[in-house]
């Protein structure tokens, strides 16, 4: 299974990098949807994606608007997964009819304590210290693990959560 870093920057994109979006194309699993999300359809190996949002700052969600065309064409279905306040912020602010006149047909899923993902993976999460809040994710497969920790400070509160992870 391949992990693609579609964007790794924060705050604003620039000539060298776009804002955060990490993707497992073979299973349609994505972390955040920054400005690099326009790259998703060309690289995707599935007809649906699960996008796990760390938080609702624009550098993590702006790219959600780039997925409208393949969704309306019927070639892509998207589930947005996150904390209720993150999902509400996307619905009420990013996709406000005055800013974005067509509501994409997203399925909104509230993040559970533990979720099954991809090929026998178990996704867990931890709160991170960040203005407005953020979520760090970890996926454990039988033979490997990955943690997605972003926009936070190292204060030791999630050290145990990261213990033994293969990719950080």
JSON list of C-alpha atoms in Angstrom, two decimals:
[
{"chain": "A", "resi": 1, "resn": "UNK", "atom": "CA", "xyz": [0.00, 0.00, 0.00]},
{"chain": "A", "resi": 2, "resn": "UNK", "atom": "CA", "xyz": [1.39, 3.37, -1.02]},
{"chain": "A", "resi": 3, "resn": "UNK", "atom": "CA", "xyz": [1.16, 6.67, 0.88]},
{"chain": "A", "resi": 4, "resn": "UNK", "atom": "CA", "xyz": [1.25, 9.79, -1.30]},
{"chain": "A", "resi": 5, "resn": "UNK", "atom": "CA", "xyz": [2.03, 13.22, 0.10]},
{"chain": "A", "resi": 6, "resn": "UNK", "atom": "CA", "xyz": [-0.09, 15.44, -2.14]},
{"chain": "A", "resi": 7, "resn": "UNK", "atom": "CA", "xyz": [0.63, 18.52, -0.04]},
{"chain": "A", "resi": 8, "resn": "UNK", "atom": "CA", "xyz": [2.75, 19.07, 3.04]},
{"chain": "A", "resi": 9, "resn": "UNK", "atom": "CA", "xyz": [2.61, 22.80, 3.71]},
{"chain": "A", "resi": 10, "resn": "UNK", "atom": "CA", "xyz": [0.62, 24.72, 6.22]},
{"chain": "A", "resi": 11, "resn": "UNK", "atom": "CA", "xyz": [-1.13, 28.07, 6.29]},
{"chain": "A", "resi": 12, "resn": "UNK", "atom": "CA", "xyz": [-0.94, 29.05, 2.58]},
{"chain": "A", "resi": 13, "resn": "UNK", "atom": "CA", "xyz": [0.28, 27.29, -0.55]},
{"chain": "A", "resi": 14, "resn": "UNK", "atom": "CA", "xyz": [3.27, 28.63, -2.43]},
{"chain": "A", "resi": 15, "resn": "UNK", "atom": "CA", "xyz": [5.15, 27.85, -5.64]},
{"chain": "A", "resi": 16, "resn": "UNK", "atom": "CA", "xyz": [6.91, 24.90, -4.03]},
{"chain": "A", "resi": 17, "resn": "UNK", "atom": "CA", "xyz": [4.18, 23.25, -2.00]},
{"chain": "A", "resi": 18, "resn": "UNK", "atom": "CA", "xyz": [0.47, 22.97, -1.35]},
{"chain": "A", "resi": 19, "resn": "UNK", "atom": "CA", "xyz": [-1.27, 22.63, 1.98]},
{"chain": "A", "resi": 20, "resn": "UNK", "atom": "CA", "xyz": [-1.80, 19.30, 3.69]},
{"chain": "A", "resi": 21, "resn": "UNK", "atom": "CA", "xyz": [-3.32, 16.26, 2.03]},
{"chain": "A", "resi": 22, "resn": "UNK", "atom": "CA", "xyz": [-2.03, 12.70, 2.46]},
{"chain": "A", "resi": 23, "resn": "UNK", "atom": "CA", "xyz": [-3.57, 9.84, 0.52]},
{"chain": "A", "resi": 24, "resn": "UNK", "atom": "CA", "xyz": [-3.60, 6.06, 0.26]},
{"chain": "A", "resi": 25, "resn": "UNK", "atom": "CA", "xyz": [-4.82, 5.78, -3.37]},
{"chain": "A", "resi": 26, "resn": "UNK", "atom": "CA", "xyz": [-5.49, 2.02, -3.31]},
{"chain": "A", "resi": 27, "resn": "UNK", "atom": "CA", "xyz": [-7.96, 2.22, -0.41]},
{"chain": "A", "resi": 28, "resn": "UNK", "atom": "CA", "xyz": [-9.29, 5.77, -0.86]},
{"chain": "A", "resi": 29, "resn": "UNK", "atom": "CA", "xyz": [-8.17, 6.97, 2.56]},
{"chain": "A", "resi": 30, "resn": "UNK", "atom": "CA", "xyz": [-7.14, 10.61, 2.90]},
{"chain": "A", "resi": 31, "resn": "UNK", "atom": "CA", "xyz": [-5.96, 12.81, 5.75]},
{"chain": "A", "resi": 32, "resn": "UNK", "atom": "CA", "xyz": [-7.02, 16.45, 5.37]},
{"chain": "A", "resi": 33, "resn": "UNK", "atom": "CA", "xyz": [-7.97, 18.21, 2.14]},
{"chain": "A", "resi": 34, "resn": "UNK", "atom": "CA", "xyz": [-5.79, 21.24, 1.71]},
{"chain": "A", "resi": 35, "resn": "UNK", "atom": "CA", "xyz": [-5.09, 23.03, -1.56]},
{"chain": "A", "resi": 36, "resn": "UNK", "atom": "CA", "xyz": [-3.43, 19.88, -2.94]},
{"chain": "A", "resi": 37, "resn": "UNK", "atom": "CA", "xyz": [-6.77, 18.00, -2.95]},
{"chain": "A", "resi": 38, "resn": "UNK", "atom": "CA", "xyz": [-7.18, 18.82, -6.65]},
{"chain": "A", "resi": 39, "resn": "UNK", "atom": "CA", "xyz": [-4.64, 16.00, -7.20]},
{"chain": "A", "resi": 40, "resn": "UNK", "atom": "CA", "xyz": [-6.93, 13.34, -5.66]},
{"chain": "A", "resi": 41, "resn": "UNK", "atom": "CA", "xyz": [-9.06, 12.26, -8.67]},
{"chain": "A", "resi": 42, "resn": "UNK", "atom": "CA", "xyz": [-6.10, 11.65, -10.99]},
{"chain": "A", "resi": 43, "resn": "UNK", "atom": "CA", "xyz": [-4.30, 9.44, -8.47]},
{"chain": "A", "resi": 44, "resn": "UNK", "atom": "CA", "xyz": [-7.23, 7.61, -6.87]},
{"chain": "A", "resi": 45, "resn": "UNK", "atom": "CA", "xyz": [-7.65, 3.86, -7.47]},
{"chain": "A", "resi": 46, "resn": "UNK", "atom": "CA", "xyz": [-11.19, 3.69, -6.01]},
{"chain": "A", "resi": 47, "resn": "UNK", "atom": "CA", "xyz": [-14.49, 5.42, -6.76]},
{"chain": "A", "resi": 48, "resn": "UNK", "atom": "CA", "xyz": [-14.97, 6.60, -3.17]},
{"chain": "A", "resi": 49, "resn": "UNK", "atom": "CA", "xyz": [-12.84, 8.30, -0.54]},
{"chain": "A", "resi": 50, "resn": "UNK", "atom": "CA", "xyz": [-12.90, 8.69, 3.21]},
{"chain": "A", "resi": 51, "resn": "UNK", "atom": "CA", "xyz": [-11.37, 12.03, 4.20]},
{"chain": "A", "resi": 52, "resn": "UNK", "atom": "CA", "xyz": [-10.34, 12.25, 7.85]},
{"chain": "A", "resi": 53, "resn": "UNK", "atom": "CA", "xyz": [-10.16, 15.90, 8.88]},
{"chain": "A", "resi": 54, "resn": "UNK", "atom": "CA", "xyz": [-7.77, 16.94, 11.63]},
{"chain": "A", "resi": 55, "resn": "UNK", "atom": "CA", "xyz": [-9.50, 20.30, 12.08]},
{"chain": "A", "resi": 56, "resn": "UNK", "atom": "CA", "xyz": [-11.42, 22.93, 10.12]},
{"chain": "A", "resi": 57, "resn": "UNK", "atom": "CA", "xyz": [-8.77, 25.55, 9.38]},
{"chain": "A", "resi": 58, "resn": "UNK", "atom": "CA", "xyz": [-8.73, 26.56, 5.72]},
{"chain": "A", "resi": 59, "resn": "UNK", "atom": "CA", "xyz": [-5.33, 24.99, 5.06]},
{"chain": "A", "resi": 60, "resn": "UNK", "atom": "CA", "xyz": [-6.95, 21.61, 5.90]},
{"chain": "A", "resi": 61, "resn": "UNK", "atom": "CA", "xyz": [-10.36, 21.94, 4.20]},
{"chain": "A", "resi": 62, "resn": "UNK", "atom": "CA", "xyz": [-10.13, 24.41, 1.26]},
{"chain": "A", "resi": 63, "resn": "UNK", "atom": "CA", "xyz": [-9.55, 21.57, -1.19]},
{"chain": "A", "resi": 64, "resn": "UNK", "atom": "CA", "xyz": [-12.91, 19.98, -0.38]},
{"chain": "A", "resi": 65, "resn": "UNK", "atom": "CA", "xyz": [-14.42, 22.43, -2.85]},
{"chain": "A", "resi": 66, "resn": "UNK", "atom": "CA", "xyz": [-12.18, 21.02, -5.63]},
{"chain": "A", "resi": 67, "resn": "UNK", "atom": "CA", "xyz": [-13.97, 17.66, -5.52]},
{"chain": "A", "resi": 68, "resn": "UNK", "atom": "CA", "xyz": [-17.36, 18.97, -6.66]},
{"chain": "A", "resi": 69, "resn": "UNK", "atom": "CA", "xyz": [-16.96, 18.21, -10.38]},
{"chain": "A", "resi": 70, "resn": "UNK", "atom": "CA", "xyz": [-16.17, 14.48, -10.05]},
{"chain": "A", "resi": 71, "resn": "UNK", "atom": "CA", "xyz": [-18.87, 14.17, -7.38]},
{"chain": "A", "resi": 72, "resn": "UNK", "atom": "CA", "xyz": [-21.55, 15.75, -9.58]},
{"chain": "A", "resi": 73, "resn": "UNK", "atom": "CA", "xyz": [-20.39, 13.64, -12.53]},
{"chain": "A", "resi": 74, "resn": "UNK", "atom": "CA", "xyz": [-21.06, 10.56, -10.43]},
{"chain": "A", "resi": 75, "resn": "UNK", "atom": "CA", "xyz": [-17.47, 9.30, -10.58]},
{"chain": "A", "resi": 76, "resn": "UNK", "atom": "CA", "xyz": [-16.59, 9.98, -6.94]},
{"chain": "A", "resi": 77, "resn": "UNK", "atom": "CA", "xyz": [-18.36, 9.64, -3.60]},
{"chain": "A", "resi": 78, "resn": "UNK", "atom": "CA", "xyz": [-16.86, 11.32, -0.54]},
{"chain": "A", "resi": 79, "resn": "UNK", "atom": "CA", "xyz": [-17.31, 10.67, 3.16]},
{"chain": "A", "resi": 80, "resn": "UNK", "atom": "CA", "xyz": [-16.00, 13.42, 5.46]},
{"chain": "A", "resi": 81, "resn": "UNK", "atom": "CA", "xyz": [-15.01, 12.10, 8.87]},
{"chain": "A", "resi": 82, "resn": "UNK", "atom": "CA", "xyz": [-14.18, 14.27, 11.84]},
{"chain": "A", "resi": 83, "resn": "UNK", "atom": "CA", "xyz": [-15.27, 15.74, 15.13]},
{"chain": "A", "resi": 84, "resn": "UNK", "atom": "CA", "xyz": [-18.78, 17.26, 15.08]},
{"chain": "A", "resi": 85, "resn": "UNK", "atom": "CA", "xyz": [-17.47, 20.84, 15.40]},
{"chain": "A", "resi": 86, "resn": "UNK", "atom": "CA", "xyz": [-15.15, 20.30, 12.42]},
{"chain": "A", "resi": 87, "resn": "UNK", "atom": "CA", "xyz": [-17.92, 18.86, 10.25]},
{"chain": "A", "resi": 88, "resn": "UNK", "atom": "CA", "xyz": [-20.26, 21.68, 11.27]},
{"chain": "A", "resi": 89, "resn": "UNK", "atom": "CA", "xyz": [-17.65, 24.31, 10.42]},
{"chain": "A", "resi": 90, "resn": "UNK", "atom": "CA", "xyz": [-17.24, 22.81, 6.92]},
{"chain": "A", "resi": 91, "resn": "UNK", "atom": "CA", "xyz": [-21.01, 22.77, 6.37]},
{"chain": "A", "resi": 92, "resn": "UNK", "atom": "CA", "xyz": [-21.79, 26.16, 7.89]},
{"chain": "A", "resi": 93, "resn": "UNK", "atom": "CA", "xyz": [-18.78, 28.20, 6.78]},
{"chain": "A", "resi": 94, "resn": "UNK", "atom": "CA", "xyz": [-16.76, 26.70, 3.91]},
{"chain": "A", "resi": 95, "resn": "UNK", "atom": "CA", "xyz": [-19.89, 25.50, 2.13]},
{"chain": "A", "resi": 96, "resn": "UNK", "atom": "CA", "xyz": [-22.11, 28.43, 3.08]},
{"chain": "A", "resi": 97, "resn": "UNK", "atom": "CA", "xyz": [-24.33, 29.16, 0.06]},
{"chain": "A", "resi": 98, "resn": "UNK", "atom": "CA", "xyz": [-22.92, 32.69, -0.19]},
{"chain": "A", "resi": 99, "resn": "UNK", "atom": "CA", "xyz": [-19.39, 31.34, -0.58]},
{"chain": "A", "resi": 100, "resn": "UNK", "atom": "CA", "xyz": [-20.07, 28.07, -2.39]},
{"chain": "A", "resi": 101, "resn": "UNK", "atom": "CA", "xyz": [-23.49, 28.01, -4.09]},
{"chain": "A", "resi": 102, "resn": "UNK", "atom": "CA", "xyz": [-23.73, 24.24, -4.78]},
{"chain": "A", "resi": 103, "resn": "UNK", "atom": "CA", "xyz": [-23.68, 21.92, -1.80]},
{"chain": "A", "resi": 104, "resn": "UNK", "atom": "CA", "xyz": [-21.53, 18.90, -2.62]},
{"chain": "A", "resi": 105, "resn": "UNK", "atom": "CA", "xyz": [-23.18, 15.57, -1.80]},
{"chain": "A", "resi": 106, "resn": "UNK", "atom": "CA", "xyz": [-20.80, 14.71, 1.03]},
{"chain": "A", "resi": 107, "resn": "UNK", "atom": "CA", "xyz": [-21.67, 12.10, 3.59]},
{"chain": "A", "resi": 108, "resn": "UNK", "atom": "CA", "xyz": [-20.77, 13.49, 7.02]},
{"chain": "A", "resi": 109, "resn": "UNK", "atom": "CA", "xyz": [-19.56, 10.90, 9.54]},
{"chain": "A", "resi": 110, "resn": "UNK", "atom": "CA", "xyz": [-18.79, 11.72, 13.17]},
{"chain": "A", "resi": 111, "resn": "UNK", "atom": "CA", "xyz": [-15.46, 10.34, 14.31]},
{"chain": "A", "resi": 112, "resn": "UNK", "atom": "CA", "xyz": [-15.78, 7.32, 16.59]},
{"chain": "A", "resi": 113, "resn": "UNK", "atom": "CA", "xyz": [-13.28, 6.19, 19.24]},
{"chain": "A", "resi": 114, "resn": "UNK", "atom": "CA", "xyz": [-12.10, 3.41, 16.97]},
{"chain": "A", "resi": 115, "resn": "UNK", "atom": "CA", "xyz": [-12.90, 2.84, 13.30]},
{"chain": "A", "resi": 116, "resn": "UNK", "atom": "CA", "xyz": [-12.11, 0.11, 10.80]},
{"chain": "A", "resi": 117, "resn": "UNK", "atom": "CA", "xyz": [-10.25, 1.38, 7.72]},
{"chain": "A", "resi": 118, "resn": "UNK", "atom": "CA", "xyz": [-8.88, -0.04, 4.52]},
{"chain": "A", "resi": 119, "resn": "UNK", "atom": "CA", "xyz": [-7.29, -3.44, 4.57]},
{"chain": "A", "resi": 120, "resn": "UNK", "atom": "CA", "xyz": [-7.86, -4.67, 8.17]},
{"chain": "A", "resi": 121, "resn": "UNK", "atom": "CA", "xyz": [-6.72, -1.36, 9.65]},
{"chain": "A", "resi": 122, "resn": "UNK", "atom": "CA", "xyz": [-7.81, 0.04, 13.00]},
{"chain": "A", "resi": 123, "resn": "UNK", "atom": "CA", "xyz": [-7.95, 3.85, 13.22]},
{"chain": "A", "resi": 124, "resn": "UNK", "atom": "CA", "xyz": [-7.76, 5.59, 16.58]},
{"chain": "A", "resi": 125, "resn": "UNK", "atom": "CA", "xyz": [-7.33, 9.26, 17.40]},
{"chain": "A", "resi": 126, "resn": "UNK", "atom": "CA", "xyz": [-6.11, 11.63, 20.09]},
{"chain": "A", "resi": 127, "resn": "UNK", "atom": "CA", "xyz": [-6.81, 15.31, 20.79]},
{"chain": "A", "resi": 128, "resn": "UNK", "atom": "CA", "xyz": [-3.96, 17.71, 19.97]},
{"chain": "A", "resi": 129, "resn": "UNK", "atom": "CA", "xyz": [-3.23, 21.15, 21.35]},
{"chain": "A", "resi": 130, "resn": "UNK", "atom": "CA", "xyz": [-3.91, 23.68, 18.60]},
{"chain": "A", "resi": 131, "resn": "UNK", "atom": "CA", "xyz": [-5.98, 26.89, 18.46]},
{"chain": "A", "resi": 132, "resn": "UNK", "atom": "CA", "xyz": [-9.54, 25.68, 17.90]},
{"chain": "A", "resi": 133, "resn": "UNK", "atom": "CA", "xyz": [-8.55, 22.07, 18.57]},
{"chain": "A", "resi": 134, "resn": "UNK", "atom": "CA", "xyz": [-7.18, 19.34, 16.34]},
{"chain": "A", "resi": 135, "resn": "UNK", "atom": "CA", "xyz": [-7.11, 15.56, 16.09]},
{"chain": "A", "resi": 136, "resn": "UNK", "atom": "CA", "xyz": [-4.15, 13.26, 15.56]},
{"chain": "A", "resi": 137, "resn": "UNK", "atom": "CA", "xyz": [-4.76, 9.90, 13.89]},
{"chain": "A", "resi": 138, "resn": "UNK", "atom": "CA", "xyz": [-3.15, 6.49, 14.07]},
{"chain": "A", "resi": 139, "resn": "UNK", "atom": "CA", "xyz": [-3.79, 3.46, 11.89]},
{"chain": "A", "resi": 140, "resn": "UNK", "atom": "CA", "xyz": [-2.61, 0.03, 12.96]},
{"chain": "A", "resi": 141, "resn": "UNK", "atom": "CA", "xyz": [-2.59, -2.75, 10.38]},
{"chain": "A", "resi": 142, "resn": "UNK", "atom": "CA", "xyz": [-1.47, -6.28, 11.28]},
{"chain": "A", "resi": 143, "resn": "UNK", "atom": "CA", "xyz": [2.04, -5.64, 9.90]},
{"chain": "A", "resi": 144, "resn": "UNK", "atom": "CA", "xyz": [2.58, -1.85, 10.08]},
{"chain": "A", "resi": 145, "resn": "UNK", "atom": "CA", "xyz": [1.34, 1.42, 11.55]},
{"chain": "A", "resi": 146, "resn": "UNK", "atom": "CA", "xyz": [1.13, 5.10, 10.72]},
{"chain": "A", "resi": 147, "resn": "UNK", "atom": "CA", "xyz": [0.39, 8.24, 12.74]},
{"chain": "A", "resi": 148, "resn": "UNK", "atom": "CA", "xyz": [-0.74, 11.56, 11.29]},
{"chain": "A", "resi": 149, "resn": "UNK", "atom": "CA", "xyz": [0.04, 14.33, 13.79]},
{"chain": "A", "resi": 150, "resn": "UNK", "atom": "CA", "xyz": [-0.16, 17.90, 12.55]},
{"chain": "A", "resi": 151, "resn": "UNK", "atom": "CA", "xyz": [-0.37, 21.50, 13.77]},
{"chain": "A", "resi": 152, "resn": "UNK", "atom": "CA", "xyz": [0.56, 20.86, 17.36]},
{"chain": "A", "resi": 153, "resn": "UNK", "atom": "CA", "xyz": [3.29, 21.24, 19.93]},
{"chain": "A", "resi": 154, "resn": "UNK", "atom": "CA", "xyz": [5.18, 18.44, 21.60]},
{"chain": "A", "resi": 155, "resn": "UNK", "atom": "CA", "xyz": [3.98, 18.50, 25.17]},
{"chain": "A", "resi": 156, "resn": "UNK", "atom": "CA", "xyz": [4.15, 14.78, 25.96]},
{"chain": "A", "resi": 157, "resn": "UNK", "atom": "CA", "xyz": [0.37, 14.32, 26.10]},
{"chain": "A", "resi": 158, "resn": "UNK", "atom": "CA", "xyz": [0.28, 11.97, 23.11]},
{"chain": "A", "resi": 159, "resn": "UNK", "atom": "CA", "xyz": [3.66, 10.24, 23.47]},
{"chain": "A", "resi": 160, "resn": "UNK", "atom": "CA", "xyz": [2.05, 6.94, 24.47]},
{"chain": "A", "resi": 161, "resn": "UNK", "atom": "CA", "xyz": [-0.31, 7.19, 21.48]},
{"chain": "A", "resi": 162, "resn": "UNK", "atom": "CA", "xyz": [2.72, 7.25, 19.16]},
{"chain": "A", "resi": 163, "resn": "UNK", "atom": "CA", "xyz": [4.64, 4.45, 20.86]},
{"chain": "A", "resi": 164, "resn": "UNK", "atom": "CA", "xyz": [5.93, 1.90, 18.33]},
{"chain": "A", "resi": 165, "resn": "UNK", "atom": "CA", "xyz": [4.50, 3.59, 15.22]},
{"chain": "A", "resi": 166, "resn": "UNK", "atom": "CA", "xyz": [6.33, 2.78, 11.97]},
{"chain": "A", "resi": 167, "resn": "UNK", "atom": "CA", "xyz": [5.62, 6.02, 10.09]},
{"chain": "A", "resi": 168, "resn": "UNK", "atom": "CA", "xyz": [5.04, 9.39, 11.74]}
]
